[in-house]
Structures are given as structure tokens and as C-alpha cells.
Tab-separated table of C-alpha atoms and ligand atoms in Angstrom:
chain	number	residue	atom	x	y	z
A	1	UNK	CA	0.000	0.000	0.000
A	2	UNK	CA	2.717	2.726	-1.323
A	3	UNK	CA	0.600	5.356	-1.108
A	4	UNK	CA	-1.058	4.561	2.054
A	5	UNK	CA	1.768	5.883	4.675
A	6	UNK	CA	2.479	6.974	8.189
A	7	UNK	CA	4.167	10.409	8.575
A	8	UNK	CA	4.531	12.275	11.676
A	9	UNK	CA	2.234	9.395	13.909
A	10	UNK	CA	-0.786	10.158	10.848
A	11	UNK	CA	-1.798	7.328	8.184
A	12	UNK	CA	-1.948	9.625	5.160
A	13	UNK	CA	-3.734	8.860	1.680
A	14	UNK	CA	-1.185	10.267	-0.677
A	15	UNK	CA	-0.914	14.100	0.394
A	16	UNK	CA	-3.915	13.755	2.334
A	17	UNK	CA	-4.444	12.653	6.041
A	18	UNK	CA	-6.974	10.449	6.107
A	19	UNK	CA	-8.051	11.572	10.471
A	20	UNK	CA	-8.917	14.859	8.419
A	21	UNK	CA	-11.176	12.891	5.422
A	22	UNK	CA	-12.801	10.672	8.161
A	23	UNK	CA	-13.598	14.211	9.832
A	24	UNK	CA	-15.285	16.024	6.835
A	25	UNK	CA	-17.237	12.618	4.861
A	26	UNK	CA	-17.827	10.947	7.843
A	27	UNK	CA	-17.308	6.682	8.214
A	28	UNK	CA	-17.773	4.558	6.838
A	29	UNK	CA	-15.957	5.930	3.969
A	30	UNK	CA	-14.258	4.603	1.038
A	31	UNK	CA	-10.718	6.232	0.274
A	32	UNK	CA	-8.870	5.867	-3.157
A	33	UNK	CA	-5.485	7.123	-3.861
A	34	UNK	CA	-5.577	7.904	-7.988
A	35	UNK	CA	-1.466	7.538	-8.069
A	36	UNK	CA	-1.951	4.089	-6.800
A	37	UNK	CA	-4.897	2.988	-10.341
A	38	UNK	CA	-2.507	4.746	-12.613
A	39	UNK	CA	1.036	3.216	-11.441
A	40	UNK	CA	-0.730	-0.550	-11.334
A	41	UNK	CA	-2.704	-0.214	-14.711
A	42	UNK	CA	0.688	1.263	-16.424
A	43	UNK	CA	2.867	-1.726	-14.956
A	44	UNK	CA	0.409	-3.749	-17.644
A	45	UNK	CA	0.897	-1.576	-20.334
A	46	UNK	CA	4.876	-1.118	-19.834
A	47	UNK	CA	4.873	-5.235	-19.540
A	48	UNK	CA	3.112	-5.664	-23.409
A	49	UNK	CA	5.009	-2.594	-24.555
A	50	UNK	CA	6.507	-3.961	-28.121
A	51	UNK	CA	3.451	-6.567	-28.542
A	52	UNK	CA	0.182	-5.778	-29.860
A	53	UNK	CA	-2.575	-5.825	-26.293
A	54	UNK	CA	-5.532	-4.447	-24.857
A	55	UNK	CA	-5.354	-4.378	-20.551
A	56	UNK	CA	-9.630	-4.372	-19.687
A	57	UNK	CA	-9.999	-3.399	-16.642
A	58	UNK	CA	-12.442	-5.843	-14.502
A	59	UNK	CA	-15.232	-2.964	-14.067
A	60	UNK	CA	-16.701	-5.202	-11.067
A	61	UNK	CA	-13.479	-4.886	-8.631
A	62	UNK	CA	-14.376	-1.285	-8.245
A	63	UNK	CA	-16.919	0.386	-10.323
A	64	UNK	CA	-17.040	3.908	-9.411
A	65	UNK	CA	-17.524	6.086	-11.975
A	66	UNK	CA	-13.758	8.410	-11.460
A	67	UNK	CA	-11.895	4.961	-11.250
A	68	UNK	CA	-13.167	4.516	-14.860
A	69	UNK	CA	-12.382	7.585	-15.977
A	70	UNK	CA	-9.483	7.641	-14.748
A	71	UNK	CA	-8.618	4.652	-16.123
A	72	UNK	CA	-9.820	5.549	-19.205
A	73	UNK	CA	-7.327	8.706	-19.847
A	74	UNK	CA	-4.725	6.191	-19.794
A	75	UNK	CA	-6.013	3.939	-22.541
A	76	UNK	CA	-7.823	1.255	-20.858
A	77	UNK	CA	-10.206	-1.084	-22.492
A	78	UNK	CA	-12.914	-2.876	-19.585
A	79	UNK	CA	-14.630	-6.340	-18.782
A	80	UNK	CA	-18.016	-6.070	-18.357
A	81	UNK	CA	-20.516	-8.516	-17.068
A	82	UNK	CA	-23.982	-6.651	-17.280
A	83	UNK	CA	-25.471	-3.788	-19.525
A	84	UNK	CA	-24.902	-1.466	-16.021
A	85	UNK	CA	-21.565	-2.023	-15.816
A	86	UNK	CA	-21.470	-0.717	-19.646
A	87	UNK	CA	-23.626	2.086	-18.931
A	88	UNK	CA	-20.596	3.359	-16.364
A	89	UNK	CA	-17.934	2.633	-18.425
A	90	UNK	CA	-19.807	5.272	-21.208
A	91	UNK	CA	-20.716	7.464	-18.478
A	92	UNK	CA	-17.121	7.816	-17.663
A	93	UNK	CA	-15.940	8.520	-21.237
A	94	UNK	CA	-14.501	4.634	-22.149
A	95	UNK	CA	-14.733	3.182	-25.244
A	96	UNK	CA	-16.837	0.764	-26.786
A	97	UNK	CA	-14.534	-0.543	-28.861
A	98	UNK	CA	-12.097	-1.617	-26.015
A	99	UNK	CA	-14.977	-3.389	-24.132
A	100	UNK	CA	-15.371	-7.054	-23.554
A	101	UNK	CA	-18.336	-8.830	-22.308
A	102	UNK	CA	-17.813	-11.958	-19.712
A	103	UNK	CA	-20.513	-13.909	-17.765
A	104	UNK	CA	-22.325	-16.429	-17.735
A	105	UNK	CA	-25.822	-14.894	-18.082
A	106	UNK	CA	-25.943	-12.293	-20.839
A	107	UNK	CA	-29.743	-11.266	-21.771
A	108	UNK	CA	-30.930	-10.475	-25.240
A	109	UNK	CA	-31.479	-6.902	-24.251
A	110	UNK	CA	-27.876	-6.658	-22.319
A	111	UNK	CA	-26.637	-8.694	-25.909
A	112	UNK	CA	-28.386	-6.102	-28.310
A	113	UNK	CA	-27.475	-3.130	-26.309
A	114	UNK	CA	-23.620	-3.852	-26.459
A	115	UNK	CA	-23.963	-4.581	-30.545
A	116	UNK	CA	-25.593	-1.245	-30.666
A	117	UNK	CA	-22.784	0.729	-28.898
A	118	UNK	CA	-19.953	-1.561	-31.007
A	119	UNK	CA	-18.137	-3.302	-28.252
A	120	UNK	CA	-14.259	-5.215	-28.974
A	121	UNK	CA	-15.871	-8.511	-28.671
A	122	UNK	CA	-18.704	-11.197	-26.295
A	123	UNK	CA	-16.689	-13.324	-24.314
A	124	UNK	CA	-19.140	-16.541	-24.835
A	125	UNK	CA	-19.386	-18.714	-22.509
A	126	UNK	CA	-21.971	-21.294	-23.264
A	127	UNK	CA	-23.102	-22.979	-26.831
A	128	UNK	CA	-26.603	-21.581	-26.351
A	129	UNK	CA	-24.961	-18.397	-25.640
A	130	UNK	CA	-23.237	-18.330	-28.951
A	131	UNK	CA	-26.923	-19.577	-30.595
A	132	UNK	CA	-28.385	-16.523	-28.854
A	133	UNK	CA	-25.939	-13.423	-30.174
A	134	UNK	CA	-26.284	-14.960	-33.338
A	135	UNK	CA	-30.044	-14.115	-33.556
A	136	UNK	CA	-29.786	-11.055	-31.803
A	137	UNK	CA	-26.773	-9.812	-34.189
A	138	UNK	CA	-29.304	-11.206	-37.202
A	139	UNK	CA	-32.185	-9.223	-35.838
A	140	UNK	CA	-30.287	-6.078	-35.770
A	141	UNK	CA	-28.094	-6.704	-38.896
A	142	UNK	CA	-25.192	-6.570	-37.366
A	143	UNK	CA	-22.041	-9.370	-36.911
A	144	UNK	CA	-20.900	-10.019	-33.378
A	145	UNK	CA	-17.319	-10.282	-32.975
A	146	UNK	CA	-17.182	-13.361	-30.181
A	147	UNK	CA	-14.464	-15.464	-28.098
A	148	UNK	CA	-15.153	-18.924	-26.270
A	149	UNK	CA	-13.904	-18.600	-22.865
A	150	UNK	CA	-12.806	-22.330	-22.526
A	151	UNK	CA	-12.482	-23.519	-19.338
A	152	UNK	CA	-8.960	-25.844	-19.231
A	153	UNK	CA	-9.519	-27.550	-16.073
A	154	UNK	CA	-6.500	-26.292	-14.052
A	155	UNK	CA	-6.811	-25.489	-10.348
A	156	UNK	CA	-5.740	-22.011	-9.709
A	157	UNK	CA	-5.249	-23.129	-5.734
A	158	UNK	CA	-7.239	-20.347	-4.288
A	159	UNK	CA	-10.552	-19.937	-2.771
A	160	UNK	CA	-13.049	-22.520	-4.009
A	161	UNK	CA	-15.419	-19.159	-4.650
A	162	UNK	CA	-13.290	-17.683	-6.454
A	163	UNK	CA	-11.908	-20.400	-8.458
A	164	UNK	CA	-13.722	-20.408	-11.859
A	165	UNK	CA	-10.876	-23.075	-14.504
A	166	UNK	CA	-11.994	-26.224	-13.028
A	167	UNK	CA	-14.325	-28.875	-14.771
A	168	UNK	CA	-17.276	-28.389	-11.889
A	169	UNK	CA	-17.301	-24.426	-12.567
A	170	UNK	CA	-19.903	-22.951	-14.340
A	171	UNK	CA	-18.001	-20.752	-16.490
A	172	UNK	CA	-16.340	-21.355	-20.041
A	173	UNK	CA	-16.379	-24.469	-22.402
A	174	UNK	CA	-14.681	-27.367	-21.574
A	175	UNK	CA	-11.638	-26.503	-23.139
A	176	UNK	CA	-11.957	-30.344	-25.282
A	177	UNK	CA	-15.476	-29.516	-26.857
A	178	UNK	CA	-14.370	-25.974	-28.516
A	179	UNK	CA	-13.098	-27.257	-31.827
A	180	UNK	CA	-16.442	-28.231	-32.529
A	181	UNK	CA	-17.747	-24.895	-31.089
A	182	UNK	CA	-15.254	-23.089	-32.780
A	183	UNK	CA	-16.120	-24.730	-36.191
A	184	UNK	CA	-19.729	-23.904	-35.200
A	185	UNK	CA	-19.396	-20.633	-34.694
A	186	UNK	CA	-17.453	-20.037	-37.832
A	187	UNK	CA	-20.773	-21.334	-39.762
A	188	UNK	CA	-22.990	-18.805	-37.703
A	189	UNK	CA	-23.879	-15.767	-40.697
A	190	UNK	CA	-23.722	-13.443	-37.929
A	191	UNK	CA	-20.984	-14.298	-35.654
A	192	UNK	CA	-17.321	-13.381	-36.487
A	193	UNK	CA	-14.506	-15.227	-34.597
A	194	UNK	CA	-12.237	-12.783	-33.272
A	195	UNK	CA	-9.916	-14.919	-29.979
A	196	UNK	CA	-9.738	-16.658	-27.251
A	197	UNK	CA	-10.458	-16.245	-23.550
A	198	UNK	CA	-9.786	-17.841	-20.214
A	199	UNK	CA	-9.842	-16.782	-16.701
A	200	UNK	CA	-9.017	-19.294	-14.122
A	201	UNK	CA	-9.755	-17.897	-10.705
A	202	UNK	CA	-8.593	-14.969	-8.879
A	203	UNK	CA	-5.874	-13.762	-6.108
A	204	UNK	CA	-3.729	-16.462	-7.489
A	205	UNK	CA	0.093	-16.264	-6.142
A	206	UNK	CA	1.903	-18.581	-8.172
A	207	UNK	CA	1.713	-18.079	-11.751
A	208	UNK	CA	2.114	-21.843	-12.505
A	209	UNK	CA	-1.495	-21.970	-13.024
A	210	UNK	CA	-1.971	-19.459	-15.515
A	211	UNK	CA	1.118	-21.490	-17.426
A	212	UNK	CA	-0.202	-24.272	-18.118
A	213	UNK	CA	-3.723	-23.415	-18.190
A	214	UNK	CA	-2.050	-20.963	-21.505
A	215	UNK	CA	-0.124	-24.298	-22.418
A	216	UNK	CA	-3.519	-25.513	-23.233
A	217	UNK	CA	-4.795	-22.719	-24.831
A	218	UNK	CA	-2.319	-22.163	-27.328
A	219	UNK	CA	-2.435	-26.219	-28.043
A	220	UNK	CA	-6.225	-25.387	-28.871
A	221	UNK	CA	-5.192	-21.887	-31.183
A	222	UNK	CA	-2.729	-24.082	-33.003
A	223	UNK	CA	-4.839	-26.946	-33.391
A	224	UNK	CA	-7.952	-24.358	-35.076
A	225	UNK	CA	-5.516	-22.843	-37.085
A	226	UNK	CA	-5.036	-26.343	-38.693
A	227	UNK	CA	-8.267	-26.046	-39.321
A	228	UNK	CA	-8.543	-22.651	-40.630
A	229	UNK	CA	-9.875	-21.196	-37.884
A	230	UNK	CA	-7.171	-18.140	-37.344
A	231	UNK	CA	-7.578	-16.625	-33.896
A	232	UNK	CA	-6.420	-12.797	-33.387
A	233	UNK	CA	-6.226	-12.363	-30.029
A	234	UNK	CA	-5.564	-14.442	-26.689
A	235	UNK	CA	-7.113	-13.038	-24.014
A	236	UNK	CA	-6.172	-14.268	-20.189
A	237	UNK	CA	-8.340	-12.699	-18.189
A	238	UNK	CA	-8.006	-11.459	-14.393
A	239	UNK	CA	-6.761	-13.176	-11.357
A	240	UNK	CA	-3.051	-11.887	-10.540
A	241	UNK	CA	-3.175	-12.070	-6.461
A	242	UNK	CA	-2.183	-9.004	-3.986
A	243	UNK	CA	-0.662	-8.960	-0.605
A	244	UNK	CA	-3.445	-8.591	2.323
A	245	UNK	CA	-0.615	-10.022	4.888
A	246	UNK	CA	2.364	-11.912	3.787
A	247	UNK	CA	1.363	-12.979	0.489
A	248	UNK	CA	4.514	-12.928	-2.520
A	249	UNK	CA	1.939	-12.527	-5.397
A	250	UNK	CA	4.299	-12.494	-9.148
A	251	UNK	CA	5.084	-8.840	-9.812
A	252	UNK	CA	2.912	-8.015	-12.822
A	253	UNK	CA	6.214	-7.454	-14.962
A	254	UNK	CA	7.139	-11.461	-14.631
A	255	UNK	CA	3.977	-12.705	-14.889
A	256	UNK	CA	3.748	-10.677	-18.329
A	257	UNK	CA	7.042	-11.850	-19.232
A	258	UNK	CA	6.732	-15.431	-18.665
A	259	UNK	CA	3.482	-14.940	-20.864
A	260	UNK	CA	5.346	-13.443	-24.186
A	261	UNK	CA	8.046	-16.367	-23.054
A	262	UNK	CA	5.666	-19.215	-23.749
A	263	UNK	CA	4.052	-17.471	-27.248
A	264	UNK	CA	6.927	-18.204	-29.523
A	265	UNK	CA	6.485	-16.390	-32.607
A	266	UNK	CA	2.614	-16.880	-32.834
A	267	UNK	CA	1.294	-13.174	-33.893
A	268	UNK	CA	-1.845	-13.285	-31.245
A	269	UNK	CA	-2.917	-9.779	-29.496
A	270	UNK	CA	-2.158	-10.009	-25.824
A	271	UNK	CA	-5.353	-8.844	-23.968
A	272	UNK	CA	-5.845	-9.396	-19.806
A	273	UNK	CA	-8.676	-8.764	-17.311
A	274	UNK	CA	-7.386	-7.000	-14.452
A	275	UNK	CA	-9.394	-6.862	-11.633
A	276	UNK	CA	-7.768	-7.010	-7.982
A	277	UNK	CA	-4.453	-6.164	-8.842
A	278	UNK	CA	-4.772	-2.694	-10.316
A	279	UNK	CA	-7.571	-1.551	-7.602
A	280	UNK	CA	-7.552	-3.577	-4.073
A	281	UNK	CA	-4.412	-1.914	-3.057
A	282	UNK	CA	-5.902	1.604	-4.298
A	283	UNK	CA	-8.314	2.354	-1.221
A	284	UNK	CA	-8.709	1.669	2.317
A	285	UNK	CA	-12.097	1.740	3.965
A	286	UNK	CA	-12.344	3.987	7.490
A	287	UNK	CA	-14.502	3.111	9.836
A	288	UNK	CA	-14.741	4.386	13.730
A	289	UNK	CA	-14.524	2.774	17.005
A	290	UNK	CA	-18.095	3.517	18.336
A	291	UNK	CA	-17.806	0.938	22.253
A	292	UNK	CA	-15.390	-1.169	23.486
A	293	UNK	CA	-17.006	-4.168	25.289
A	294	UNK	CA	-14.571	-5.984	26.853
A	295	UNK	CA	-16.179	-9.297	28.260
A	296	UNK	CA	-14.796	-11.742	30.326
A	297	UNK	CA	-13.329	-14.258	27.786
A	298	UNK	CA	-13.937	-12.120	24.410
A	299	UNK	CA	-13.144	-8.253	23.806
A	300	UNK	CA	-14.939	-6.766	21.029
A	301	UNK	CA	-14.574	-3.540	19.467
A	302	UNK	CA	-18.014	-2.419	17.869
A	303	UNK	CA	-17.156	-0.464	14.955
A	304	UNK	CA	-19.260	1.488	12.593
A	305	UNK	CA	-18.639	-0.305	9.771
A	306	UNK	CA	-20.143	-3.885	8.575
A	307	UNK	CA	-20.607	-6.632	6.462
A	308	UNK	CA	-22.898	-4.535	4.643
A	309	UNK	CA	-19.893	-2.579	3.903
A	310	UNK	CA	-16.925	-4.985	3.383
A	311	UNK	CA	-18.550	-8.753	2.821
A	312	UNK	CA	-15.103	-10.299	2.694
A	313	UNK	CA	-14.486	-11.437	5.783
A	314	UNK	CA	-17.676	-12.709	6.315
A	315	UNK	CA	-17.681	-14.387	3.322
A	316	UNK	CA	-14.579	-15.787	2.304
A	317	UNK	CA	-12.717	-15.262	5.193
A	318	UNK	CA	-10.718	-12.943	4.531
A	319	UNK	CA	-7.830	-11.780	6.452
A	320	UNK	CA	-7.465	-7.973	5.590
A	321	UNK	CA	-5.114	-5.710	8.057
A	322	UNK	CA	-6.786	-3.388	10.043
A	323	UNK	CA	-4.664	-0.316	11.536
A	324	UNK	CA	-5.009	3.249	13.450
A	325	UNK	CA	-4.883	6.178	11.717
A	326	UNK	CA	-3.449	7.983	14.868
A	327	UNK	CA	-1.547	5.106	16.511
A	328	UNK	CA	-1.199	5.766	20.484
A	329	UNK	CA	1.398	5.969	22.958
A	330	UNK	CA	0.554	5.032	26.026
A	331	UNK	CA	-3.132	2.901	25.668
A	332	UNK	CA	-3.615	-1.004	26.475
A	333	UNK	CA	-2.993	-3.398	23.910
A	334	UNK	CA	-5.782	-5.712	24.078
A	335	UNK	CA	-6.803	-8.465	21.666
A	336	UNK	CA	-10.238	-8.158	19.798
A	337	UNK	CA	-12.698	-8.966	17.812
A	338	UNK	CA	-13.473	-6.138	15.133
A	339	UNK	CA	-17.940	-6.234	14.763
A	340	UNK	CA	-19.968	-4.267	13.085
A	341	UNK	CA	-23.531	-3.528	13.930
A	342	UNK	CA	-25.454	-5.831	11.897
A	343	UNK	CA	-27.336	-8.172	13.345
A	344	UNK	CA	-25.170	-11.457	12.112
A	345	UNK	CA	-22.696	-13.644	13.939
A	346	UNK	CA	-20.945	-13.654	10.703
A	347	UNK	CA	-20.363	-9.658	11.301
A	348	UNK	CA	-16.968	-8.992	11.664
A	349	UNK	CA	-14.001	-7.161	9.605
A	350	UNK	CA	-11.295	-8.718	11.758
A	351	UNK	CA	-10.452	-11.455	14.475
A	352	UNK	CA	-8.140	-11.972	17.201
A	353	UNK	CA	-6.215	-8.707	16.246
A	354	UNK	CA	-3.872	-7.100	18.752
A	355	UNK	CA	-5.176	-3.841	18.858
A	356	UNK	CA	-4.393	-0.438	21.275
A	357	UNK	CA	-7.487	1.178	20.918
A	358	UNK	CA	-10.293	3.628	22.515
A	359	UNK	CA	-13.655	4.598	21.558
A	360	UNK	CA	-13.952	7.236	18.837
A	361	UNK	CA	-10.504	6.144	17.441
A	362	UNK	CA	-10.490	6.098	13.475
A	363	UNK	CA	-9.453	3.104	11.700
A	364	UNK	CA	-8.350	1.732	8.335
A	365	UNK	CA	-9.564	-1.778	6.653
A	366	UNK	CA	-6.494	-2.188	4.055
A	367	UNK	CA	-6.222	-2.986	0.304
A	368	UNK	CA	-10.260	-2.599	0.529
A	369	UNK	CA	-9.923	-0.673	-2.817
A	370	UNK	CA	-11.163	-4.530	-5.166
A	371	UNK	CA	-14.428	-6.231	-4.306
A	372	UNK	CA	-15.425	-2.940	-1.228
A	373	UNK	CA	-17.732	-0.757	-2.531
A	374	UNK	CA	-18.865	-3.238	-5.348
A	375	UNK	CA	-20.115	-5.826	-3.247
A	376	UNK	CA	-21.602	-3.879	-0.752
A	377	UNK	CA	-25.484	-3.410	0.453
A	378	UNK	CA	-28.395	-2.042	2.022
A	379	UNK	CA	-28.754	-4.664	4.602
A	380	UNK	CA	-30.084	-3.742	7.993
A	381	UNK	CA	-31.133	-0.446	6.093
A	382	UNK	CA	-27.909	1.096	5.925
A	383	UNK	CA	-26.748	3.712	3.498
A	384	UNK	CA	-23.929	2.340	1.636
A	385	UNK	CA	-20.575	4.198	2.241
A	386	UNK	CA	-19.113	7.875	0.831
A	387	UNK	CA	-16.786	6.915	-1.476
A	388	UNK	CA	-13.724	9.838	-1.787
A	389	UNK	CA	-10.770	9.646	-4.196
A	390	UNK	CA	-6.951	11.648	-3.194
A	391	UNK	CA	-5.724	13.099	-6.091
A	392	UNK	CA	-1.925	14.234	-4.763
A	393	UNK	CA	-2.810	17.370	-2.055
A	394	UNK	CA	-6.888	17.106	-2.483
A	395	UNK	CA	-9.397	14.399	-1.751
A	396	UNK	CA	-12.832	14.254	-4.124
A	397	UNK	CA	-16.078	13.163	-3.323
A	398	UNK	CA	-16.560	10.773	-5.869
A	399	UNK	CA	-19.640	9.158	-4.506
A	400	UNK	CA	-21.942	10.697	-2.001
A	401	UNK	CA	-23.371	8.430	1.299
A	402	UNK	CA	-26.582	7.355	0.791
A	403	UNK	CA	-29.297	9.023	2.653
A	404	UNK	CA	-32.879	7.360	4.277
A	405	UNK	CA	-34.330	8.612	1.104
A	406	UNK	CA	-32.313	6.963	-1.199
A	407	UNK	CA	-32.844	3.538	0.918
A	408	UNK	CA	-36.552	3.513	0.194
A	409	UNK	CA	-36.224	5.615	-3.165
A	410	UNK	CA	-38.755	3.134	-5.334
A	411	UNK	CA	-40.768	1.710	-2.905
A	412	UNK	CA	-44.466	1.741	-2.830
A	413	UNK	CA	-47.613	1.479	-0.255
A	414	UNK	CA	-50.673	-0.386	-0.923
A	415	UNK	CA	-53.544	1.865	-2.188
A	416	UNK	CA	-56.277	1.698	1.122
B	501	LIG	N1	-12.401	-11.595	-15.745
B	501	LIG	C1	-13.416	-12.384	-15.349
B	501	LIG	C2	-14.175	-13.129	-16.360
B	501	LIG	C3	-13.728	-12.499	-13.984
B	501	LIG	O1	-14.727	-13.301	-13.601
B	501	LIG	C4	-12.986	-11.774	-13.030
B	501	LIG	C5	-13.299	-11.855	-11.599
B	501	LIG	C6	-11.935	-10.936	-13.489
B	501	LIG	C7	-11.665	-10.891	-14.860
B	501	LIG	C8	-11.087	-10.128	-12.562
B	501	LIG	O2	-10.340	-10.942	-11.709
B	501	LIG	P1	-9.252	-10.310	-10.710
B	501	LIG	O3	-8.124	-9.761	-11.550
B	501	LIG	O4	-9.904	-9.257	-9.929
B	501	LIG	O5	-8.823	-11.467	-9.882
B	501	LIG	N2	-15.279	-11.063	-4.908
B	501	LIG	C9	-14.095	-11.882	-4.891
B	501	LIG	C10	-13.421	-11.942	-6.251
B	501	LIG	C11	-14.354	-12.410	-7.343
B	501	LIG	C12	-13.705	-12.413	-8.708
B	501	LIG	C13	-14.725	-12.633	-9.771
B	501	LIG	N3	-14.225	-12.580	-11.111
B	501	LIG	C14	-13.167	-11.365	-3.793
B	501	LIG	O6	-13.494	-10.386	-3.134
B	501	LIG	O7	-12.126	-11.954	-3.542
């Protein structure tokens, strides 16, 4: 978290201090440093500089609309997975043409929508999918540039929910039926075959995965090209890992290098799904100490933040580091549990943590900045969190809290 530092005793957000953000938004609050999107989305660039790419952005690791745009000024293309997350990506002045549509799901209307606007290409992921763009693309007399995400059956060794390469997942084609629904596809009047696509799992450490589940996608590109099936572009989706504690994720530079390594002289475009590794280490989420409750064989620290907020502990146990933003001196280190006020067992942003606390202290959930905001909601009727990007000496409001109103904005009564 380079741009997440102590000086003078203060936990500062670039040029900012975050005590002084926590002060004027409130908590919980999101906080983005835009130094910290730009350097990771450029390491991806610099890596395919010399070799045709396109870096997409994972739009559903952090959707707010200034991360886009900012994103966006430096070239970006995005992976989407619903017609909203395409609607942002325009909002915040990216380009069709660099957009790529995953999932599992996609809706005639979601289908139609991105032929209208001229997306890069439908990551398909199912034979009826491919069935269904074709008619749509007919309907509208258009041709929809696709890619089979094949699934090759390689365990990316993370967390089973978030492990998607493996034979039981639902995503992709098994990687040994997509000759046939390559050769398909290349009969379809309104269907032009454009790549490749794969994306294994995510917060993967080891990039021995991602090896040899490309080992098996290039057998598949050279074995369609045999069969005149020429594919353009090889795209490898998301799923380089960050540190949250002690992890030695690949540096982006060496995981992009031992990619090019393995292509030989195969002209393919280079394309990747970032996610995690351009935005978790981009934001921290603050939250205050509202009680103490120190009981006789437990101490908890009731903060005002919750799985509403941050699911990730609650749901994939998650270990995320959880620090002051004023350290102190001279107060009792204690060991707690860090709750929120939801009314869930499963409520908490942190266990057993040695903490030196007291009420009304301000604290930081790190590398919050991938899979925060995004999967956050209104449970327990809470507004969902301010969300404020540091741009060098100034922080931006880049998403308001949500107020009652908002929560019930919608709703109806019965007539009488
Ligand atoms: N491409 C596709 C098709 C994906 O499904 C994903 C993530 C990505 C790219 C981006 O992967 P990344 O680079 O971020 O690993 N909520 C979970 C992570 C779910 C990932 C879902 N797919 C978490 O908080 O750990």
C-alpha cells in the first residue's frame, strides 16, 4: 500500500491525512489514492510494450464512476458482465470498442445493447450463448465479434469461490469440446470469430497456473488454425493475487514476461482482465470505534462499519489488516474482535487482532480498494458508504453516502 503511509504518527492517503477525510465525509468511507490505479494499470501496459494488447480493466473490482475515468485517460479497455456495468464505463468517457463482455448470463437486451454501442468482442461462454448473439446480431443486422472462454480444467489453488478453470465451474467451455464450437461458430452468418479467452480464478500467487492453463490454450489456437480457424487475439483474463498479509503474489512485470516467453512467434494480441491487482491496493475503507465491550473471555470492538460494507471477511474469510490512523502511545494493547452492527454472527471485519485502541478512534480496513464498494449493500437499512478519491494534495467526493431517502427511493404502499 505505497501510497497509504504513516508520517509524523498520521496514516496519510497520498498528500492527504486520512483523520482529516474521516472528519469532513464521515465513516464509513471509502478512500482511493488515484497515483496508486494509474502506477498498477501502467505496470500492464509497460509489460506488453513492443506486442500488440488491450489491458480491460475488470469494471466489477471497483466500479465507481472516477476509477473509470481515470482509467480511461490512460487507454484502458474494460470487462463487463452486465449492460450497467457498460452504462458506467460510457458514463465515464470509455470506449466501446475496447470493451469485452464476460458472464455467464448475458440477456438479449444486455446482448443487443452492447452490438448497438460496437463493443471489442462477447466473451461466450456457453453454446446456447453463442446460438443466442447470433439471432440477436441477425435481428439487428449486425455481426458479433465473439471469443469462447474455454475452461482448461487447471486449479488455480485459491478460494473454491473464487476459483472459476476447473471442470465443476460454471463458467467457459470445456476446453476439449471448442473445436467443434469453434467450427460452429465459424458457420454462424452473424458471428465473427475474433480470440480466445480464459480466466481461471482470482488472487492467485503462483503463476504456474496461468502457465499451463495458456499451455492448453495455445495447443487449442494451433490446433484451429489447422483447421482454418485463425484466432487474433488471446485473451487471459483477471486473477493476478495481492498482498493482504504476507502474500509474494508475481510482480505483474514477470507474470507478463513469462506470458510473451511461452508465445513463440505466434502473432496473437495479448489482452488481460485486471481486476484485484490494479484496484484492491488503491483504497482503504475507514470506519470508527463507536464501544469497546470488553467481556470476560472475548473483547470486542463495535465499529461502525459492517458486512454490509466490506462482505469479505464474512464471506470468504478474509484476512485484511486493520490499523489506526493515529496510533497511540501510552493505551492497552488488548486483543479483539473487530464487529460491526449488523445483526449477524458472521459480522466482523477482523479477528483476534492485537489492537491499542479507545472509543472514537479512526481506523483503516487495508487494500479494501477490489471487491469494497462493489459488493456492498443495504442490509439492515444502511446507506452504503461515501466513497472519496486523493488526487496528490486534495481528496474528491466521488460518490456521495446514501441518505434514508435513497434507501426507500422506489418503494411503494398499498392503495387503502
Ligand atoms: N475476468 C473475469 C471473467 C472475472 O470473472 C474476473 C473476476 C476478473 C476478470 C477479474 O479478476 P481479478 O483480476 O480481480 O482477480 N469477490 C471476490 C473476487 C471475485 C472475482 C470474480 N471474477 C473477492 O473479493 O475476492
Amino acid at each position: 500500500m505505497e501510497n497509504f503511509q504513516y508520517r509524523n504518527g498520521e496514516l496519510f492517503a497520498e498528500n492527504v491525512s486520512l483523520q482529516s477525510i474521516a472528519e469532513t465525509y464521515g465513516t464509513p468511507c471509502y478512500v482511493y489514492s488515484r497515483a496508486h490505479f494509474e502506477a498498477r494499470f501502467s505496470e500492464y501496459t509497460n509489460a506488453l510494450s513492443g506486442c500488440e494488447h488491450l489491458v480491460c480493466y475488470a469494471v466489477k473490482a471497483n466500479s465507481n464512476i472516477a476509477v473509470l475515468n481515470v482509467l480511461a485517460k490512460l487507454g484502458a479497455g474494460f470487462d463487463i458482465v452486465s449492460v450497467g456495468e457498460l452504462e458506467r464505463v460510457l458514463a465515464a468517457g470509455g470506449q466501446a470498442n475496447r470493451v469485452v463482455f464476460s458472464g455467464v448470463g448475458k440477456t438479449p437486451e444486455e446482448i443487443a445493447r452492447a452490438l448497438e454501442v460496437g463493443i471489442y468482442c462477447f466473451n461466450v461462454e456457453s453454446e446456447a450463448e453463442l446460438e443466442r448473439i447470433n439471432n440477436v446480431a441477425g435481428k439487428l443486422g449486425k455481426v458479433a465479434p465473439i471469443s469462447v472462454r474455454v475452461n482448461p480444467d487447471v486449479d488455480a489453488q485459491t478460494h473454491p469461490y473464487i476459483s472459476t478453470g476447473l471442470k465443476d465451474n460454471k463458467f467457459g467451455i470445456d476446453i476439449a469440446r471448442a473445436p467443434e464450437v469453434y467450427a460452429r461458430a465459424n458457420g454462424l452468418p452473424n458471428i465473427s470469430v475474433q480470440g480466445v479467452d480464459c480466466h481461471i480464478g482470482s488472487q492467485l500467487t503462483d503463476t504456474t497456473p496461468f502457465l499451463d492453463a495458456l499451455d492448453r490454450v495455445l495447443t487449442l489456437v494451433d490446433e484451429l488454425a489447422g483447421r482454418g480457424i485463425n484466432i487474433h487475439h488471446l485473451d487471459l483474463g483477471g486473477g493476478l493475487g495481492v498482498r493482504y498479509k504476507d502474500e509474494t503474489p508475481p510482480s505483474t512485470a514477470d507474470y507478463i514476461a513469462q506470458v510473451r516467453a511461452r508465445l513463440g512467434d505466434r502473432k496473437l494480441k495479448l489482452m488481460f482482465e485486471p481486476g484485484r491487482s490494479i484496484a484492491a491496493n488503491a483504497g482503504v475503507l475507514l470506519t470508527k470505534v463507536e464501544f469497546l465491550k470488553l467481556n470476560e473471555h472475548k473483547n470486542f470492538a463495535l465499529i461502525d462499519a459492517a458486512m454490509n460494507d466490506m462482505i469479505r471477511p464474512a464471506l470468504y474469510s478474509s484476512w485484511m489488516n486493520l490499523i489506526p490512523l493515529r496510533p497511540h502511545q501510552n493505551t492497552e494493547s488488548r486483543r479483539y474482535d473487530v464487529v460491526g452492527p449488523v445483526c449477524e454472527t458472521g459480522d466482523f471485519l477482523a479477528k483476534d487482532r492485537e489492537l491499542c485502541i479507545e472509543e472514537g478512534d479512526y481506523l483503516a480496513l487495508c487494500s479494501a480498494g477490489a471487491y469494497g464498494f462493489t459488493m456492498s449493500s443495504n442490509y439492515n437499512s444502511r446507506g452504503r458508504a461515501a466513497e472519496v478519491m486523493v488526487d496528490g494534495e486534495t481528496p474528491h467526493l466521488i460518490r456521495a453516502r446514501e441518505t434514508v431517502a435513497d434507501l426507500m427511493r422506489g418503494e411503494a404502499l398499498l392503495p387503502d
